[in-house]
PDB file of C-alpha atoms and ligand atoms in Angstrom:
ATOM      1  CA  MET T 177     111.291  85.316 105.134  1.00 98.00           C
ATOM      2  CA  GLY T 178     111.659  88.366 107.332  1.00 98.00           C
ATOM      3  CA  ASN T 179     113.867  87.938 110.380  1.00 98.00           C
ATOM      4  CA  TRP T 180     112.773  90.400 113.054  1.00 98.00           C
ATOM      5  CA  LYS T 181     115.631  89.447 115.413  1.00 98.00           C
ATOM      6  CA  MET T 182     115.203  91.113 118.838  1.00 98.00           C
ATOM      7  CA  ASN T 183     112.822  93.782 117.565  1.00 98.00           C
ATOM      8  CA  LYS T 184     109.148  94.647 118.042  1.00 98.00           C
ATOM      9  CA  LEU T 185     106.926  94.659 121.099  1.00 98.00           C
ATOM     10  CA  ILE T 186     103.784  92.518 120.890  1.00 97.00           C
ATOM     11  CA  SER T 187     101.743  95.662 120.112  1.00 97.00           C
ATOM     12  CA  GLU T 188     104.094  96.508 117.224  1.00 97.00           C
ATOM     13  CA  ALA T 189     103.936  92.973 115.861  1.00 97.00           C
ATOM     14  CA  ASN T 190     100.164  93.190 116.008  1.00 96.00           C
ATOM     15  CA  GLU T 191     100.178  96.500 114.150  1.00 95.00           C
ATOM     16  CA  PHE T 192     102.269  94.831 111.419  1.00 96.00           C
ATOM     17  CA  THR T 193     100.032  91.776 111.010  1.00 96.00           C
ATOM     18  CA  SER T 194      96.855  93.843 111.041  1.00 94.00           C
ATOM     19  CA  THR T 195      97.933  95.660 107.865  1.00 94.00           C
ATOM     20  CA  ILE T 196      99.711  92.818 106.068  1.00 95.00           C
ATOM     21  CA  GLY T 197      96.608  91.090 104.646  1.00 94.00           C
ATOM     22  CA  PRO T 198      96.735  92.499 101.066  1.00 94.00           C
ATOM     23  CA  THR T 199     100.474  91.762 100.801  1.00 94.00           C
ATOM     24  CA  ILE T 200     100.029  88.131 101.824  1.00 95.00           C
ATOM     25  CA  LYS T 201      97.093  87.771  99.437  1.00 95.00           C
ATOM     26  CA  LYS T 202      99.214  89.135  96.592  1.00 95.00           C
ATOM     27  CA  ALA T 203     102.065  86.746  97.450  1.00 96.00           C
ATOM     28  CA  THR T 204      99.713  83.770  97.543  1.00 96.00           C
ATOM     29  CA  GLU T 205      98.246  84.700  94.163  1.00 96.00           C
ATOM     30  CA  HIS T 206     101.779  84.648  92.760  1.00 96.00           C
ATOM     31  CA  ASN T 207     102.627  81.360  94.449  1.00 96.00           C
ATOM     32  CA  ILE T 208     105.234  83.008  96.693  1.00 96.00           C
ATOM     33  CA  ASP T 209     105.776  81.806 100.265  1.00 97.00           C
ATOM     34  CA  ILE T 210     106.170  84.778 102.557  1.00 97.00           C
ATOM     35  CA  GLY T 211     106.483  85.126 106.317  1.00 97.00           C
ATOM     36  CA  VAL T 212     108.234  86.539 109.334  1.00 98.00           C
ATOM     37  CA  ALA T 213     110.284  85.240 112.246  1.00 98.00           C
ATOM     38  CA  PRO T 214     109.239  87.210 115.350  1.00 98.00           C
ATOM     39  CA  THR T 215     110.677  86.899 118.855  1.00 98.00           C
ATOM     40  CA  TYR T 216     109.387  84.023 120.968  1.00 98.00           C
ATOM     41  CA  LEU T 217     107.184  86.425 122.927  1.00 98.00           C
ATOM     42  CA  CYS T 218     105.443  87.667 119.785  1.00 97.00           C
ATOM     43  CA  LEU T 219     104.919  84.253 118.178  1.00 98.00           C
ATOM     44  CA  ASP T 220     101.525  83.549 119.708  1.00 97.00           C
ATOM     45  CA  GLU T 221     100.160  86.971 118.789  1.00 96.00           C
ATOM     46  CA  VAL T 222     101.531  86.788 115.252  1.00 97.00           C
ATOM     47  CA  VAL T 223     100.169  83.281 114.629  1.00 97.00           C
ATOM     48  CA  ARG T 224      96.745  84.359 115.853  1.00 96.00           C
ATOM     49  CA  SER T 225      96.562  87.709 114.085  1.00 95.00           C
ATOM     50  CA  ALA T 226      98.393  86.988 110.815  1.00 94.00           C
ATOM     51  CA  PRO T 227      96.586  86.007 107.625  1.00 93.00           C
ATOM     52  CA  LYS T 228      96.448  82.204 107.408  1.00 90.00           C
ATOM     53  CA  ASP T 229      98.842  81.932 104.455  1.00 94.00           C
ATOM     54  CA  MET T 230     101.610  83.873 106.178  1.00 96.00           C
ATOM     55  CA  LEU T 231     104.498  81.700 107.363  1.00 97.00           C
ATOM     56  CA  VAL T 232     105.568  82.189 110.946  1.00 98.00           C
ATOM     57  CA  ALA T 233     109.032  81.044 111.991  1.00 98.00           C
ATOM     58  CA  ALA T 234     110.791  80.915 115.331  1.00 98.00           C
ATOM     59  CA  GLN T 235     114.357  82.232 115.418  1.00 98.00           C
ATOM     60  CA  ASN T 236     115.736  79.291 117.394  1.00 98.00           C
ATOM     61  CA  CYS T 237     114.685  76.200 119.348  1.00 98.00           C
ATOM     62  CA  HIS T 238     116.164  73.527 121.594  1.00 98.00           C
ATOM     63  CA  TYR T 239     116.512  69.970 120.311  1.00 98.00           C
ATOM     64  CA  GLU T 240     115.406  68.245 123.524  1.00 98.00           C
ATOM     65  CA  PRO T 241     111.650  67.882 124.081  1.00 96.00           C
ATOM     66  CA  HIS T 242     111.749  69.183 127.679  1.00 96.00           C
ATOM     67  CA  GLY T 243     113.980  69.314 130.729  1.00 97.00           C
ATOM     68  CA  ALA T 244     116.444  71.395 132.681  1.00 98.00           C
ATOM     69  CA  PHE T 245     117.459  73.889 129.973  1.00 97.00           C
ATOM     70  CA  THR T 246     116.801  77.263 131.553  1.00 98.00           C
ATOM     71  CA  GLY T 247     115.897  79.924 129.024  1.00 96.00           C
ATOM     72  CA  GLU T 248     115.231  77.512 126.171  1.00 97.00           C
ATOM     73  CA  ILE T 249     112.115  76.661 124.133  1.00 98.00           C
ATOM     74  CA  SER T 250     111.302  73.215 122.742  1.00 98.00           C
ATOM     75  CA  ILE T 251     109.946  72.301 119.338  1.00 98.00           C
ATOM     76  CA  GLU T 252     106.756  70.941 120.905  1.00 97.00           C
ATOM     77  CA  MET T 253     106.155  74.331 122.484  1.00 98.00           C
ATOM     78  CA  LEU T 254     106.464  75.964 119.080  1.00 98.00           C
ATOM     79  CA  GLU T 255     104.165  73.368 117.545  1.00 97.00           C
ATOM     80  CA  GLU T 256     101.566  74.015 120.208  1.00 97.00           C
ATOM     81  CA  LEU T 257     101.452  77.648 119.077  1.00 97.00           C
ATOM     82  CA  GLY T 258     101.038  76.650 115.430  1.00 96.00           C
ATOM     83  CA  VAL T 259     104.588  77.618 114.434  1.00 97.00           C
ATOM     84  CA  ASN T 260     106.033  75.261 111.840  1.00 95.00           C
ATOM     85  CA  TRP T 261     109.189  76.977 110.597  1.00 98.00           C
ATOM     86  CA  CYS T 262     112.363  77.667 112.578  1.00 98.00           C
ATOM     87  CA  ILE T 263     115.571  79.510 111.680  1.00 98.00           C
ATOM     88  CA  ILE T 264     118.641  77.531 112.698  1.00 98.00           C
ATOM     89  CA  GLY T 265     122.279  78.582 112.836  1.00 98.00           C
ATOM     90  CA  HIS T 266     121.820  82.295 112.144  1.00 98.00           C
ATOM     91  CA  SER T 267     125.251  83.922 112.237  1.00 97.00           C
ATOM     92  CA  GLU T 268     124.239  86.035 115.232  1.00 97.00           C
ATOM     93  CA  ARG T 269     123.505  82.830 117.152  1.00 97.00           C
ATOM     94  CA  ARG T 270     126.762  81.290 115.983  1.00 97.00           C
ATOM     95  CA  THR T 271     128.714  84.426 116.970  1.00 96.00           C
ATOM     96  CA  TYR T 272     127.063  85.542 120.227  1.00 97.00           C
ATOM     97  CA  PHE T 273     125.678  82.249 121.545  1.00 96.00           C
ATOM     98  CA  ASN T 274     128.389  79.842 120.386  1.00 96.00           C
ATOM     99  CA  GLU T 275     126.025  77.772 118.267  1.00 97.00           C
ATOM    100  CA  THR T 276     127.996  75.057 116.487  1.00 98.00           C
ATOM    101  CA  ASP T 277     127.274  73.025 113.359  1.00 98.00           C
ATOM    102  CA  GLN T 278     126.784  70.027 115.678  1.00 98.00           C
ATOM    103  CA  ALA T 279     124.105  71.818 117.717  1.00 98.00           C
ATOM    104  CA  CYS T 280     122.467  72.969 114.474  1.00 98.00           C
ATOM    105  CA  ASN T 281     122.464  69.351 113.292  1.00 98.00           C
ATOM    106  CA  LEU T 282     120.620  68.172 116.417  1.00 98.00           C
ATOM    107  CA  LYS T 283     118.063  70.960 116.033  1.00 98.00           C
ATOM    108  CA  ILE T 284     117.533  70.307 112.321  1.00 98.00           C
ATOM    109  CA  LYS T 285     117.014  66.582 112.923  1.00 98.00           C
ATOM    110  CA  ALA T 286     114.562  67.272 115.748  1.00 98.00           C
ATOM    111  CA  LEU T 287     112.608  69.765 113.610  1.00 98.00           C
ATOM    112  CA  ILE T 288     112.409  67.321 110.716  1.00 98.00           C
ATOM    113  CA  ALA T 289     111.177  64.597 113.075  1.00 97.00           C
ATOM    114  CA  HIS T 290     108.338  66.994 113.941  1.00 97.00           C
ATOM    115  CA  HIS T 291     107.618  67.698 110.250  1.00 97.00           C
ATOM    116  CA  MET T 292     108.703  71.290 110.728  1.00 98.00           C
ATOM    117  CA  VAL T 293     110.732  73.381 108.289  1.00 98.00           C
ATOM    118  CA  PRO T 294     114.310  74.177 109.351  1.00 98.00           C
ATOM    119  CA  LEU T 295     115.677  77.306 107.671  1.00 98.00           C
ATOM    120  CA  TYR T 296     119.369  76.584 108.067  1.00 98.00           C
ATOM    121  CA  CYS T 297     121.758  79.546 107.735  1.00 98.00           C
ATOM    122  CA  VAL T 298     125.323  79.190 106.511  1.00 98.00           C
ATOM    123  CA  GLY T 299     127.926  81.722 105.486  1.00 98.00           C
ATOM    124  CA  GLU T 300     131.483  82.894 105.965  1.00 98.00           C
ATOM    125  CA  THR T 301     132.874  85.732 108.084  1.00 96.00           C
ATOM    126  CA  LEU T 302     134.686  88.690 106.533  1.00 95.00           C
ATOM    127  CA  GLU T 303     138.037  87.212 107.541  1.00 95.00           C
ATOM    128  CA  GLN T 304     137.170  83.891 105.896  1.00 97.00           C
ATOM    129  CA  PHE T 305     135.913  85.692 102.785  1.00 96.00           C
ATOM    130  CA  GLU T 306     139.133  87.695 102.545  1.00 95.00           C
ATOM    131  CA  SER T 307     141.193  84.521 102.989  1.00 97.00           C
ATOM    132  CA  GLY T 308     139.379  82.961 100.035  1.00 97.00           C
ATOM    133  CA  ILE T 309     137.930  80.053 102.040  1.00 98.00           C
ATOM    134  CA  THR T 310     134.214  80.788 101.600  1.00 98.00           C
ATOM    135  CA  LYS T 311     133.460  77.472  99.896  1.00 98.00           C
ATOM    136  CA  GLU T 312     135.441  75.443 102.397  1.00 98.00           C
ATOM    137  CA  VAL T 313     133.542  77.064 105.285  1.00 98.00           C
ATOM    138  CA  VAL T 314     130.158  76.685 103.656  1.00 98.00           C
ATOM    139  CA  ARG T 315     130.854  73.042 102.751  1.00 98.00           C
ATOM    140  CA  ARG T 316     131.697  72.230 106.357  1.00 98.00           C
ATOM    141  CA  GLN T 317     128.581  74.002 107.650  1.00 98.00           C
ATOM    142  CA  VAL T 318     126.326  72.214 105.152  1.00 98.00           C
ATOM    143  CA  VAL T 319     127.873  68.760 105.574  1.00 98.00           C
ATOM    144  CA  ASP T 320     128.093  68.881 109.392  1.00 98.00           C
ATOM    145  CA  GLY T 321     124.755  70.652 109.864  1.00 98.00           C
ATOM    146  CA  LEU T 322     122.933  68.067 107.728  1.00 98.00           C
ATOM    147  CA  LYS T 323     124.857  65.012 108.967  1.00 98.00           C
ATOM    148  CA  ASP T 324     122.846  61.755 109.186  1.00 97.00           C
ATOM    149  CA  LEU T 325     119.852  63.118 107.301  1.00 97.00           C
ATOM    150  CA  THR T 326     118.531  60.945 104.496  1.00 97.00           C
ATOM    151  CA  ALA T 327     117.149  61.877 101.091  1.00 97.00           C
ATOM    152  CA  SER T 328     113.611  61.102 102.243  1.00 95.00           C
ATOM    153  CA  GLU T 329     113.885  63.625 105.099  1.00 96.00           C
ATOM    154  CA  VAL T 330     115.065  66.765 103.348  1.00 96.00           C
ATOM    155  CA  LYS T 331     112.156  67.882 101.207  1.00 92.00           C
ATOM    156  CA  ASN T 332     111.105  70.530 103.765  1.00 93.00           C
ATOM    157  CA  LEU T 333     114.592  71.827 104.323  1.00 98.00           C
ATOM    158  CA  VAL T 334     115.483  75.414 103.380  1.00 98.00           C
ATOM    159  CA  ILE T 335     119.056  76.706 103.296  1.00 98.00           C
ATOM    160  CA  ALA T 336     120.003  80.381 103.494  1.00 98.00           C
ATOM    161  CA  TYR T 337     123.410  81.510 102.290  1.00 98.00           C
ATOM    162  CA  GLU T 338     124.206  84.592 104.346  1.00 98.00           C
ATOM    163  CA  PRO T 339     127.746  85.970 104.157  1.00 97.00           C
ATOM    164  CA  VAL T 340     128.270  87.270 107.701  1.00 96.00           C
ATOM    165  CA  TRP T 341     129.982  90.411 106.414  1.00 96.00           C
ATOM    166  CA  SER T 342     126.827  91.403 104.580  1.00 94.00           C
ATOM    167  CA  ILE T 343     124.323  90.986 107.413  1.00 94.00           C
ATOM    168  CA  GLY T 344     123.037  94.317 108.662  1.00 87.00           C
ATOM    169  CA  THR T 345     126.008  96.118 107.131  1.00 88.00           C
ATOM    170  CA  GLY T 346     124.518  97.415 103.885  1.00 84.00           C
ATOM    171  CA  LYS T 347     127.438  95.651 102.112  1.00 87.00           C
ATOM    172  CA  ASN T 348     125.494  93.088 100.178  1.00 87.00           C
ATOM    173  CA  ALA T 349     127.329  90.368  98.312  1.00 94.00           C
ATOM    174  CA  SER T 350     127.456  90.880  94.552  1.00 96.00           C
ATOM    175  CA  THR T 351     125.009  88.841  92.526  1.00 97.00           C
ATOM    176  CA  GLU T 352     128.022  86.934  91.124  1.00 97.00           C
ATOM    177  CA  ILE T 353     129.048  85.829  94.617  1.00 98.00           C
ATOM    178  CA  ALA T 354     125.473  84.961  95.625  1.00 98.00           C
ATOM    179  CA  GLN T 355     124.958  82.878  92.476  1.00 98.00           C
ATOM    180  CA  ASP T 356     128.346  81.177  92.722  1.00 98.00           C
ATOM    181  CA  VAL T 357     127.955  80.129  96.371  1.00 98.00           C
ATOM    182  CA  CYS T 358     124.264  79.169  96.105  1.00 98.00           C
ATOM    183  CA  CYS T 359     125.119  77.022  93.051  1.00 98.00           C
ATOM    184  CA  TYR T 360     127.974  75.455  95.024  1.00 98.00           C
ATOM    185  CA  ILE T 361     125.595  74.697  97.911  1.00 98.00           C
ATOM    186  CA  ARG T 362     123.200  73.019  95.472  1.00 98.00           C
ATOM    187  CA  GLY T 363     126.079  70.842  94.292  1.00 98.00           C
ATOM    188  CA  ILE T 364     126.829  69.741  97.865  1.00 98.00           C
ATOM    189  CA  LEU T 365     123.141  69.036  98.484  1.00 98.00           C
ATOM    190  CA  HIS T 366     123.090  66.903  95.347  1.00 98.00           C
ATOM    191  CA  GLU T 367     126.157  64.971  96.512  1.00 97.00           C
ATOM    192  CA  LEU T 368     124.441  64.332  99.849  1.00 98.00           C
ATOM    193  CA  PHE T 369     120.864  63.665  98.804  1.00 98.00           C
ATOM    194  CA  GLY T 370     120.819  63.032  95.057  1.00 97.00           C
ATOM    195  CA  ASP T 371     117.679  64.085  93.197  1.00 97.00           C
ATOM    196  CA  ALA T 372     115.833  64.739  96.479  1.00 96.00           C
ATOM    197  CA  SER T 373     118.025  67.846  96.806  1.00 97.00           C
ATOM    198  CA  GLU T 374     116.007  69.490  94.047  1.00 95.00           C
ATOM    199  CA  GLU T 375     113.211  70.011  96.585  1.00 95.00           C
ATOM    200  CA  ILE T 376     115.491  72.030  98.888  1.00 98.00           C
ATOM    201  CA  ARG T 377     115.109  75.771  98.530  1.00 98.00           C
ATOM    202  CA  VAL T 378     118.236  77.921  98.693  1.00 98.00           C
ATOM    203  CA  LEU T 379     117.852  81.551  99.796  1.00 98.00           C
ATOM    204  CA  TYR T 380     120.253  84.480  99.816  1.00 98.00           C
ATOM    205  CA  GLY T 381     120.421  86.818 102.814  1.00 97.00           C
ATOM    206  CA  GLY T 382     122.502  89.869 103.633  1.00 96.00           C
ATOM    207  CA  SER T 383     121.379  93.488 103.228  1.00 94.00           C
ATOM    208  CA  VAL T 384     118.541  92.555 100.893  1.00 96.00           C
ATOM    209  CA  LYS T 385     116.396  95.636 100.298  1.00 97.00           C
ATOM    210  CA  PRO T 386     113.454  96.481  98.046  1.00 97.00           C
ATOM    211  CA  GLU T 387     115.961  98.069  95.607  1.00 97.00           C
ATOM    212  CA  ASN T 388     118.067  94.926  95.165  1.00 97.00           C
ATOM    213  CA  ILE T 389     115.810  91.943  95.921  1.00 97.00           C
ATOM    214  CA  ARG T 390     114.944  91.430  92.268  1.00 97.00           C
ATOM    215  CA  ASP T 391     118.622  91.164  91.302  1.00 97.00           C
ATOM    216  CA  TYR T 392     118.980  88.200  93.686  1.00 98.00           C
ATOM    217  CA  LEU T 393     115.709  86.476  93.025  1.00 97.00           C
ATOM    218  CA  THR T 394     116.295  86.345  89.308  1.00 96.00           C
ATOM    219  CA  LEU T 395     119.533  84.398  89.782  1.00 98.00           C
ATOM    220  CA  PRO T 396     119.213  80.777  88.622  1.00 98.00           C
ATOM    221  CA  ASP T 397     120.218  79.230  91.960  1.00 98.00           C
ATOM    222  CA  VAL T 398     118.493  81.619  94.371  1.00 98.00           C
ATOM    223  CA  ASP T 399     114.915  80.706  95.300  1.00 97.00           C
ATOM    224  CA  GLY T 400     114.187  83.385  97.853  1.00 98.00           C
ATOM    225  CA  ALA T 401     115.541  85.794 100.442  1.00 98.00           C
ATOM    226  CA  LEU T 402     116.072  85.973 104.180  1.00 98.00           C
ATOM    227  CA  VAL T 403     115.690  89.636 105.088  1.00 98.00           C
ATOM    228  CA  GLY T 404     116.475  91.350 108.383  1.00 97.00           C
ATOM    229  CA  GLY T 405     116.316  95.150 108.526  1.00 96.00           C
ATOM    230  CA  ALA T 406     114.092  95.632 105.487  1.00 97.00           C
ATOM    231  CA  SER T 407     111.423  93.297 106.900  1.00 97.00           C
ATOM    232  CA  LEU T 408     110.728  95.428 109.958  1.00 97.00           C
ATOM    233  CA  LYS T 409     108.730  98.278 108.453  1.00 96.00           C
ATOM    234  CA  ILE T 410     105.512  97.423 106.726  1.00 96.00           C
ATOM    235  CA  ASP T 411     106.184  99.721 103.735  1.00 96.00           C
ATOM    236  CA  SER T 412     109.559  98.191 103.073  1.00 97.00           C
ATOM    237  CA  TYR T 413     108.219  94.625 103.577  1.00 97.00           C
ATOM    238  CA  GLN T 414     105.469  95.311 101.045  1.00 96.00           C
ATOM    239  CA  ALA T 415     107.994  96.841  98.655  1.00 97.00           C
ATOM    240  CA  LEU T 416     110.146  93.691  98.841  1.00 97.00           C
ATOM    241  CA  LEU T 417     107.236  91.720  97.440  1.00 96.00           C
ATOM    242  CA  ASP T 418     106.066  94.397  94.992  1.00 95.00           C
ATOM    243  CA  ASN T 419     109.538  94.545  93.476  1.00 95.00           C
ATOM    244  CA  ILE T 420     109.617  90.852  92.599  1.00 94.00           C
ATOM    245  CA  ILE T 421     106.208  90.443  91.015  1.00 91.00           C
TER     246      ILE T 421
HETATM  247  C1  PEP U 220     119.401  88.480 108.604  1.00 50.65           C
HETATM  248  O1  PEP U 220     119.125  88.857 109.728  1.00 50.65           O
HETATM  249  O2  PEP U 220     119.374  87.275 108.343  1.00 50.65           O
HETATM  250  C2  PEP U 220     119.778  89.473 107.594  1.00 50.65           C
HETATM  251  C3  PEP U 220     120.096  89.051 106.405  1.00 50.65           C
HETATM  252  O3  PEP U 220     119.771  90.787 107.983  1.00 50.65           O
HETATM  253  P1  PEP U 220     119.871  92.074 107.017  1.00 50.65           P
HETATM  254  O4  PEP U 220     118.865  91.865 105.915  1.00 50.65           O
HETATM  255  O5  PEP U 220     119.511  93.233 107.882  1.00 50.65           O
HETATM  256  O6  PEP U 220     121.255  92.133 106.494  1.00 50.65           O
END
């Protein structure tokens, strides 16, 4: 999943989707889910102009269906556009917009009630990594973010492990760290949801590039990647896929 963050005008998003057809076709032939998360303002254009098999995710949503929440967008509004994935708890939202595990939990539950796919991001800051508390932090984010969900509700859930210190920094986590933490997350998911947790996909994110994506996607506990910078340019986006098939 490519996370475009606050990048691309509608015309630029349209330019991207108009040339992405062969890449999406190739992904589909290899049974790979592939998509992008544009800004709210580009969602409509991307849904309408993208090939039908391309996933389109929002980068955030509100958990209430409507009301006095200036500046927010509801899940029903996303649904109306044909958007059925939504990133939740990205570290930039946690850092700059004070998003808490409790708010993420409300959003995840609301998305699941609408049969949408929450792509829930977890990961430790550099300070937490250096203090050796990565697993403690990730456990709290997973347990609190998924609180009150039942085994029958989690089959559409996707988790992304994104160490904050590796996002947009070019300092990607080693494959050992990615495997260790993604495996740990799987263990927590199993504790919470039993065998149903096997349906939950776990992604790695943080400075994934065409040159290193294969190293991550061949790890036993990594099912995919959440990619920021390298998803913005069409050549690099295509190369991400080409390098894993
Ligand atoms: C992200 O935005 O989730 C991300 C991982 O960014 P980047 O690939 O640029 O590090």
